[in-house]
PDB file of C-alpha atoms in Angstrom:
ATOM      1  CA  MET A   1     159.126  47.969-129.276  1.00 81.00           C
ATOM      2  CA  ILE A   2     157.001  51.278-128.701  1.00 79.00           C
ATOM      3  CA  GLN A   3     159.933  52.698-126.526  1.00 81.00           C
ATOM      4  CA  GLY A   4     162.553  52.132-129.259  1.00 78.00           C
ATOM      5  CA  GLN A   5     163.873  48.654-128.340  1.00 85.00           C
ATOM      6  CA  THR A   6     163.755  46.514-131.367  1.00 82.00           C
ATOM      7  CA  ASP A   7     166.333  43.721-130.445  1.00 87.00           C
ATOM      8  CA  PRO A   8     164.547  40.433-130.663  1.00 87.00           C
ATOM      9  CA  ALA A   9     166.529  38.669-128.221  1.00 90.00           C
ATOM     10  CA  ILE A  10     166.163  41.657-125.501  1.00 89.00           C
ATOM     11  CA  LEU A  11     162.572  41.658-126.429  1.00 87.00           C
ATOM     12  CA  ALA A  12     162.141  38.002-125.890  1.00 90.00           C
ATOM     13  CA  GLU A  13     163.707  38.208-122.470  1.00 90.00           C
ATOM     14  CA  LEU A  14     160.792  40.334-121.402  1.00 88.00           C
ATOM     15  CA  ALA A  15     158.400  37.301-121.732  1.00 90.00           C
ATOM     16  CA  LYS A  16     156.693  36.195-118.410  1.00 92.00           C
ATOM     17  CA  GLY A  17     155.111  32.965-117.492  1.00 92.00           C
ATOM     18  CA  ARG A  18     154.926  30.077-119.751  1.00 91.00           C
ATOM     19  CA  LEU A  19     155.901  32.211-122.706  1.00 88.00           C
ATOM     20  CA  ARG A  20     159.588  32.232-121.179  1.00 90.00           C
ATOM     21  CA  GLU A  21     159.838  28.640-122.335  1.00 91.00           C
ATOM     22  CA  LYS A  22     159.434  29.766-125.842  1.00 90.00           C
ATOM     23  CA  ARG A  23     161.981  32.651-125.960  1.00 91.00           C
ATOM     24  CA  ASP A  24     163.921  31.380-128.933  1.00 91.00           C
ATOM     25  CA  LEU A  25     160.398  31.235-131.014  1.00 91.00           C
ATOM     26  CA  LEU A  26     159.376  34.500-129.783  1.00 88.00           C
ATOM     27  CA  ALA A  27     162.794  36.138-130.849  1.00 89.00           C
ATOM     28  CA  GLN A  28     162.276  34.671-134.195  1.00 89.00           C
ATOM     29  CA  ALA A  29     158.795  36.259-134.366  1.00 85.00           C
ATOM     30  CA  LEU A  30     160.033  39.551-133.356  1.00 84.00           C
ATOM     31  CA  SER A  31     162.747  39.619-136.054  1.00 85.00           C
ATOM     32  CA  GLY A  32     161.680  41.793-138.777  1.00 82.00           C
ATOM     33  CA  ARG A  33     161.681  45.428-140.005  1.00 82.00           C
ATOM     34  CA  PHE A  34     159.936  47.523-137.459  1.00 80.00           C
ATOM     35  CA  GLN A  35     159.999  50.938-138.496  1.00 84.00           C
ATOM     36  CA  ALA A  36     158.880  54.493-137.023  1.00 85.00           C
ATOM     37  CA  HIS A  37     155.513  54.430-138.819  1.00 88.00           C
ATOM     38  CA  HIS A  38     154.938  50.986-137.206  1.00 86.00           C
ATOM     39  CA  ARG A  39     155.682  52.408-133.736  1.00 86.00           C
ATOM     40  CA  PHE A  40     153.509  55.313-134.576  1.00 89.00           C
ATOM     41  CA  MET A  41     150.520  53.141-135.440  1.00 88.00           C
ATOM     42  CA  LEU A  42     151.004  50.995-132.111  1.00 87.00           C
ATOM     43  CA  ILE A  43     151.024  54.265-130.156  1.00 86.00           C
ATOM     44  CA  GLN A  44     147.773  55.558-131.366  1.00 87.00           C
ATOM     45  CA  PRO A  45     145.515  53.024-129.676  1.00 87.00           C
ATOM     46  CA  LEU A  46     147.545  53.390-126.371  1.00 85.00           C
ATOM     47  CA  SER A  47     147.329  57.191-126.139  1.00 87.00           C
ATOM     48  CA  PRO A  48     143.705  57.204-124.776  1.00 91.00           C
ATOM     49  CA  ILE A  49     144.612  54.490-122.133  1.00 91.00           C
ATOM     50  CA  ASP A  50     147.586  56.648-120.859  1.00 89.00           C
ATOM     51  CA  PHE A  51     145.330  59.617-120.627  1.00 93.00           C
ATOM     52  CA  LEU A  52     142.714  57.657-118.745  1.00 95.00           C
ATOM     53  CA  GLU A  53     145.298  56.111-116.442  1.00 96.00           C
ATOM     54  CA  GLU A  54     146.693  59.642-115.638  1.00 95.00           C
ATOM     55  CA  GLN A  55     143.183  60.950-114.928  1.00 97.00           C
ATOM     56  CA  ILE A  56     142.399  57.877-112.595  1.00 96.00           C
ATOM     57  CA  ALA A  57     145.647  58.660-110.781  1.00 96.00           C
ATOM     58  CA  LYS A  58     144.675  62.335-110.225  1.00 97.00           C
ATOM     59  CA  LEU A  59     141.178  61.285-109.002  1.00 93.00           C
ATOM     60  CA  GLU A  60     142.812  58.704-106.604  1.00 90.00           C
ATOM     61  CA  ALA A  61     145.022  61.301-105.244  1.00 94.00           C
ATOM     62  CA  GLU A  62     142.160  63.798-104.917  1.00 93.00           C
ATOM     63  CA  LEU A  63     140.105  60.999-102.953  1.00 88.00           C
ATOM     64  CA  ASP A  64     142.992  60.332-100.743  1.00 88.00           C
ATOM     65  CA  GLU A  65     143.415  63.895 -99.861  1.00 92.00           C
ATOM     66  CA  GLN A  66     139.508  64.392 -99.193  1.00 89.00           C
ATOM     67  CA  MET A  67     139.504  61.117 -97.207  1.00 88.00           C
ATOM     68  CA  ARG A  68     142.400  62.113 -94.927  1.00 91.00           C
ATOM     69  CA  PRO A  69     140.430  63.490 -92.087  1.00 91.00           C
ATOM     70  CA  PHE A  70     138.595  60.259 -92.029  1.00 89.00           C
ATOM     71  CA  GLN A  71     141.441  57.941 -92.001  1.00 90.00           C
ATOM     72  CA  ALA A  72     140.834  56.307 -88.715  1.00 91.00           C
ATOM     73  CA  ALA A  73     137.279  55.467 -89.552  1.00 87.00           C
ATOM     74  CA  LEU A  74     138.207  54.137 -93.021  1.00 88.00           C
ATOM     75  CA  THR A  75     140.904  51.870 -91.246  1.00 89.00           C
ATOM     76  CA  ARG A  76     138.285  50.568 -88.846  1.00 89.00           C
ATOM     77  CA  TRP A  77     135.843  49.918 -91.686  1.00 87.00           C
ATOM     78  CA  ASP A  78     138.402  48.105 -93.624  1.00 89.00           C
ATOM     79  CA  GLN A  79     138.346  45.395 -91.000  1.00 92.00           C
ATOM     80  CA  ILE A  80     134.618  44.693 -91.725  1.00 91.00           C
ATOM     81  CA  PRO A  81     134.358  41.622 -94.167  1.00 92.00           C
ATOM     82  CA  GLY A  82     133.154  42.837 -97.580  1.00 90.00           C
ATOM     83  CA  ILE A  83     134.451  46.411 -97.078  1.00 90.00           C
ATOM     84  CA  ASN A  84     137.918  47.475 -98.118  1.00 89.00           C
ATOM     85  CA  LEU A  85     139.417  50.882 -98.736  1.00 85.00           C
ATOM     86  CA  ARG A  86     138.089  51.037-102.053  1.00 85.00           C
ATOM     87  CA  VAL A  87     134.380  50.720-100.861  1.00 89.00           C
ATOM     88  CA  ALA A  88     134.666  52.580 -97.508  1.00 88.00           C
ATOM     89  CA  PRO A  89     134.933  56.093 -99.075  1.00 87.00           C
ATOM     90  CA  VAL A  90     131.827  55.429-101.052  1.00 87.00           C
ATOM     91  CA  ILE A  91     129.826  54.595 -97.793  1.00 86.00           C
ATOM     92  CA  LEU A  92     131.313  57.579 -96.175  1.00 83.00           C
ATOM     93  CA  ALA A  93     130.244  59.852 -99.003  1.00 83.00           C
ATOM     94  CA  ARG A  94     126.724  58.344 -99.105  1.00 85.00           C
ATOM     95  CA  ALA A  95     126.456  58.673 -95.451  1.00 83.00           C
ATOM     96  CA  ARG A  96     127.495  62.394 -95.474  1.00 80.00           C
ATOM     97  CA  HIS A  97     125.192  63.258 -98.367  1.00 79.00           C
ATOM     98  CA  ALA A  98     122.170  61.479 -96.597  1.00 82.00           C
ATOM     99  CA  CYS A  99     123.024  63.496 -93.582  1.00 84.00           C
ATOM    100  CA  ALA A 100     123.282  66.673 -95.372  1.00 79.00           C
ATOM    101  CA  ALA A 101     120.048  65.973 -97.020  1.00 77.00           C
ATOM    102  CA  GLY A 102     118.187  65.304 -93.774  1.00 71.00           C
ATOM    103  CA  ALA A 103     117.404  61.741 -94.582  1.00 57.00           C
TER     104      ALA A 103
END
């Protein structure tokens, strides 16, 4: 609806899981007068989420770039139970910081 689609039948087809069994009822619920100001009001709370998702994507891209020289080590660490490619860069960063600090 936010993207401009207001046809109840088309929107009901987007249902997933157990809601697909109730597409007819969903189409009835989606019938009505959805106007531009409704779209505006729905977009408002989503704008900060979109911004944050974009920021997260940028940070992840930068992290991937910074970790590129350590890819072989990260791949090995990923094989250790409890450590994955999300945790391994944190361990690497802490280890490098400890070494730089002389600990």
